[in-house]
Amino acid sequence: MTASELHPGGPSGDSTADLVAQELAALPITDVHTHLFDPAMGGPADRLLLTGIDELLTYHYHLAELFRVRRDLDPEEFAVRPRAAQADLVWQELFVARAPLSEVGRGVCELLTALGLDPNAADLAEARAFHRDTDREALVDRVFELAGLTEVCMTNDPLDGIERAAWERGFDRDPRFVAALRLDSAIMNWPQPVAGLRALGVDVEETLSERTVTALRGYLVDWHRRMDARYMAVSLPPILGYPDSDANWLQLLVRAVIPAARELGTPLALMIGVRRQVNPRLGMAGDGLGPTDVEALERLLADHQDVRFLVTLLARESQHALCVAARKFANLTPFGCWWFLNNEAMVDEITRMRLDLLGPSFVPQHSDARVLEQLVFKWRRSRRWLTAPFAARYRELAASGRRVDREVVRQDLTAMLGRGFGGQASS
Ligand code: RAT
Ligand code: ZN
């Protein structure tokens, strides 16, 4: 991608800003968190690697907006309609009847235009025909090219039967899809995971006994190796309560997950701040957020300094404290502007703060894409948003007499957004 494709207004006339814009536009990126899957894993059309306009429009980010403009709709009744009918209604309500002004609405329009489709269309016929006529492999190639990505991290859950079947069957790995072992289903809401784990031969019991902890740790080490995962990840509520809380998930995190990360020498990603199912009627669109107790996170980091933690927080108001914690604990790498923060205003603010407090030692963004084509608009937009905060800082450096050339900018950006996860040596 060139800078002029990314910034249709053309060059800014400021040579440092133009240099940063060019380098960000052309940078090969590793997307550290998505919900996408290696195409070779197969699975039903509506599971694993999702593609196409019907999946794009039924993304839960749009559904939350649909239920706002159609308060008469019953979410449970809507959820059982055929996917195409759901997508038709989203298109009519959010793209035809009114301007798609929200972040995700504007993103879809940018995507359609990038694919040569019409964002003003009265219906989805053209977009569906495009999807029907495009071979899946060709679509993956085109999306990676349009988004400028070299690899994306998946979110892999061995307790999901469809996913597990693919791993057990074995498949020809596409090196662009990197595994990340997701832990939510194995440690949250204990003892719910017990039956699923036992069905896999993991010898856990309902109590958090030594036997349970040892078996769970073995499960994590085993699956991490089997998937050749690059890290483990879990999403957590806002309040960690470390070390005093007796929440089962915290016990399991400390006694099984962190020792497994240490044994594997792999980073552990904590995605903190989600309040699941604030409105359960909305399904996946029903999760909310809350501010994080970063002091508890600091205690966790202090007690486990030999383990690398990749951390993203959902609440805007916790971002500054996270940056300060990262200055105290080198085993913390902040990553991404997650979910409700994945928009221009938040990325601009958070990136400026991180650059000022941490220099080039964090991962500025991830996409969280759930549908393949979302990579295109999420990354084109993120590259654009990151330009101003980076350019401002390089411009100031240049003005203070420090040499800023293409090589310098490329090296920093590659370390931050490439496969090294934020430019710090791994533990
Ligand atoms: O952004 C999302 O799609 C959320 O639903 C979550 O998946 C979140 O990103 C997560 O990974 O828990
Ligand atoms: Zn996610």
Coordinates of C-alpha atoms in Angstrom, one line a residue, residues 109-325:
C109 CA -17.6 1.4 3.4
E110 CA -13.9 1.8 3.1
L111 CA -13.6 -2.0 2.7
L112 CA -16.3 -2.1 0.0
T113 CA -14.6 0.6 -2.0
A114 CA -11.2 -1.1 -1.6
L115 CA -12.7 -4.3 -3.1
G116 CA -14.2 -2.3 -6.0
L117 CA -17.8 -2.7 -4.6
D118 CA -20.4 0.0 -4.2
P119 CA -20.9 1.3 -0.6
N120 CA -24.1 3.1 -1.9
A121 CA -25.7 -0.1 -3.2
A122 CA -29.4 -0.5 -2.4
D123 CA -29.0 -4.1 -1.5
L124 CA -26.3 -6.8 -1.1
A125 CA -26.6 -8.5 -4.5
E126 CA -23.2 -7.2 -5.8
A127 CA -21.3 -7.9 -2.6
R128 CA -22.8 -11.5 -2.4
A129 CA -21.9 -12.1 -6.1
F130 CA -18.3 -10.9 -5.4
H131 CA -18.0 -13.4 -2.5
R132 CA -19.6 -16.2 -4.5
D133 CA -17.2 -15.6 -7.4
T134 CA -14.0 -15.2 -5.5
D135 CA -12.0 -18.3 -4.6
R136 CA -11.2 -18.5 -0.9
E137 CA -7.5 -18.8 -1.4
A138 CA -7.5 -15.8 -3.7
L139 CA -9.6 -13.9 -1.2
V140 CA -7.1 -14.6 1.6
D141 CA -4.2 -13.5 -0.7
R142 CA -6.0 -10.3 -1.7
V143 CA -6.9 -9.4 1.8
F144 CA -3.4 -9.9 3.1
E145 CA -2.1 -7.8 0.3
L146 CA -4.7 -5.0 0.7
A147 CA -4.1 -5.0 4.5
G148 CA -0.3 -5.2 4.2
L149 CA 0.0 -8.1 6.6
T150 CA 2.6 -10.9 6.9
E151 CA 0.9 -12.8 9.6
V152 CA -2.1 -12.8 11.9
C153 CA -2.4 -14.5 15.3
M154 CA -5.5 -16.6 15.7
T155 CA -7.4 -17.2 18.9
N156 CA -7.3 -21.0 19.4
D157 CA -9.4 -22.9 21.8
P158 CA -8.9 -26.7 22.1
L159 CA -12.1 -27.0 24.0
D160 CA -14.1 -26.0 20.9
G161 CA -15.0 -29.2 19.2
I162 CA -14.9 -27.9 15.6
E163 CA -11.5 -26.4 16.1
R164 CA -10.1 -29.3 18.0
A165 CA -11.2 -31.7 15.2
A166 CA -8.9 -29.7 12.8
W167 CA -5.9 -29.9 15.1
E168 CA -6.5 -33.6 15.7
R169 CA -7.0 -34.3 12.0
G170 CA -3.9 -32.2 11.2
F171 CA -3.7 -29.8 8.3
D172 CA -1.1 -28.1 6.2
R173 CA -0.3 -24.9 8.1
D174 CA -0.5 -21.7 6.3
P175 CA 2.4 -19.8 7.8
R176 CA 0.5 -16.5 7.7
F177 CA -1.8 -17.8 10.5
V178 CA 0.0 -18.1 13.8
A179 CA -1.5 -19.9 16.7
A180 CA -2.3 -18.3 20.1
L181 CA -3.7 -20.6 22.8
R182 CA -6.8 -19.0 24.4
L183 CA -7.6 -20.0 28.0
D184 CA -11.0 -18.5 28.8
S185 CA -12.9 -21.8 28.3
A186 CA -10.4 -23.7 30.4
I187 CA -10.1 -21.4 33.5
M188 CA -13.1 -19.0 33.6
N189 CA -16.4 -19.9 35.3
W190 CA -14.8 -22.9 37.1
P191 CA -16.0 -25.7 37.5
Q192 CA -17.8 -25.4 34.2
P193 CA -14.7 -26.3 32.2
V194 CA -14.3 -29.6 34.2
A195 CA -16.5 -31.8 32.0
G196 CA -14.9 -30.6 28.7
L197 CA -11.4 -31.0 30.1
R198 CA -12.1 -34.5 31.4
A199 CA -13.5 -35.5 28.0
L200 CA -10.1 -34.6 26.6
G201 CA -8.5 -36.9 29.2
V202 CA -7.3 -34.0 31.4
D203 CA -7.5 -35.3 34.9
V204 CA -9.0 -32.3 36.7
E205 CA -11.5 -32.4 39.5
E206 CA -14.0 -29.7 40.7
T207 CA -11.8 -28.6 43.6
L208 CA -8.6 -26.7 42.9
S209 CA -6.5 -29.5 44.2
E210 CA -2.8 -30.1 43.3
R211 CA -4.1 -32.8 40.9
T212 CA -6.3 -30.3 39.1
V213 CA -3.6 -27.7 38.9
T214 CA -1.0 -30.2 37.6
A215 CA -3.4 -31.6 35.0
L216 CA -4.4 -28.1 33.8
R217 CA -0.9 -27.0 33.5
G218 CA -0.1 -30.2 31.5
Y219 CA -3.1 -29.4 29.2
L220 CA -1.7 -25.9 28.5
V221 CA 1.8 -27.0 27.8
D222 CA 0.6 -29.9 25.6
W223 CA -1.7 -27.8 23.5
H224 CA 0.7 -24.9 23.2
R225 CA 3.3 -27.2 21.8
R226 CA 0.9 -29.0 19.6
M227 CA -0.3 -25.8 18.0
D228 CA 3.2 -24.2 18.0
A229 CA 1.5 -21.2 19.6
R230 CA 3.3 -17.9 20.0
Y231 CA 1.6 -17.0 23.2
M232 CA -1.3 -17.8 25.6
A233 CA -4.1 -15.4 26.2
V234 CA -7.1 -14.9 28.4
S235 CA -9.7 -12.1 28.8
L236 CA -10.4 -11.0 32.3
P237 CA -12.8 -8.9 34.3
P238 CA -11.7 -5.4 35.3
I239 CA -10.8 -6.3 38.9
L240 CA -8.0 -8.8 39.3
G241 CA -7.9 -8.8 43.1
Y242 CA -4.4 -10.2 43.1
P243 CA -3.2 -11.7 45.4
D244 CA -6.0 -11.8 47.9
S245 CA -9.0 -12.8 45.8
D246 CA -10.2 -16.3 46.1
A247 CA -11.7 -16.3 42.6
N248 CA -11.1 -19.6 41.0
W249 CA -9.8 -18.1 37.8
L250 CA -7.2 -16.1 39.7
Q251 CA -6.0 -19.3 41.5
L252 CA -5.8 -21.1 38.3
L253 CA -4.0 -18.3 36.6
V254 CA -1.4 -18.1 39.3
R255 CA -1.0 -21.8 40.0
A256 CA -1.4 -23.4 36.6
V257 CA -1.2 -20.7 33.8
I258 CA 1.8 -18.7 34.9
P259 CA 3.9 -21.8 35.7
A260 CA 3.0 -23.2 32.2
A261 CA 4.1 -19.9 30.6
R262 CA 7.3 -20.1 32.5
E263 CA 7.9 -23.7 31.5
L264 CA 7.2 -22.9 27.8
G265 CA 9.1 -19.6 27.8
T266 CA 6.0 -18.1 26.2
P267 CA 4.4 -14.7 26.8
L268 CA 1.0 -14.6 28.5
A269 CA -1.5 -12.1 27.1
L270 CA -4.0 -10.6 29.6
M271 CA -6.9 -8.8 28.1
I272 CA -8.4 -7.0 31.1
G273 CA -11.5 -5.0 31.7
V274 CA -14.4 -6.8 30.1
R275 CA -17.7 -7.2 32.0
R276 CA -19.2 -10.1 30.2
Q277 CA -22.9 -10.1 29.4
V278 CA -24.0 -6.8 30.9
N279 CA -27.0 -7.3 28.6
P280 CA -27.2 -11.1 27.9
R281 CA -30.1 -10.6 25.4
L282 CA -27.6 -9.1 23.0
G283 CA -25.4 -12.2 22.9
M284 CA -21.8 -11.3 21.9
A285 CA -22.9 -7.6 21.6
G286 CA -23.9 -7.7 25.2
D287 CA -20.5 -7.3 26.9
G288 CA -19.4 -4.1 28.7
L289 CA -16.3 -2.7 30.3
G290 CA -15.0 -1.3 33.6
P291 CA -11.8 0.4 34.8
T292 CA -8.9 -1.9 35.9
D293 CA -7.2 -2.0 39.2
V294 CA -3.7 -1.6 37.8
E295 CA -2.2 -1.9 41.3
A296 CA -3.2 -5.5 41.4
L297 CA -1.6 -6.0 38.0
E298 CA 1.6 -4.4 39.3
R299 CA 1.7 -6.9 42.2
L300 CA 1.2 -9.7 39.7
L301 CA 4.0 -8.4 37.5
A302 CA 6.3 -7.9 40.5
D303 CA 5.8 -11.5 41.7
H304 CA 6.4 -13.0 38.2
Q305 CA 9.2 -11.0 36.7
D306 CA 10.6 -13.9 34.7
V307 CA 7.3 -14.2 32.7
R308 CA 6.5 -11.8 29.9
F309 CA 3.0 -10.3 30.0
L310 CA 1.3 -8.7 27.0
V311 CA -1.5 -6.6 28.4
T312 CA -4.3 -4.7 26.8
L313 CA -6.9 -2.9 28.9
L314 CA -10.4 -2.1 27.7
A315 CA -11.1 1.0 29.7
R316 CA -9.8 4.4 28.5
E317 CA -9.3 5.6 32.0
S318 CA -6.8 2.8 32.9
Q319 CA -4.4 3.5 30.0
H320 CA -2.2 6.0 31.8
A321 CA -1.7 3.8 34.8
L322 CA -0.8 0.9 32.5
C323 CA 1.9 3.0 30.9
V324 CA 3.4 3.9 34.2
A325 CA 3.3 0.2 35.3

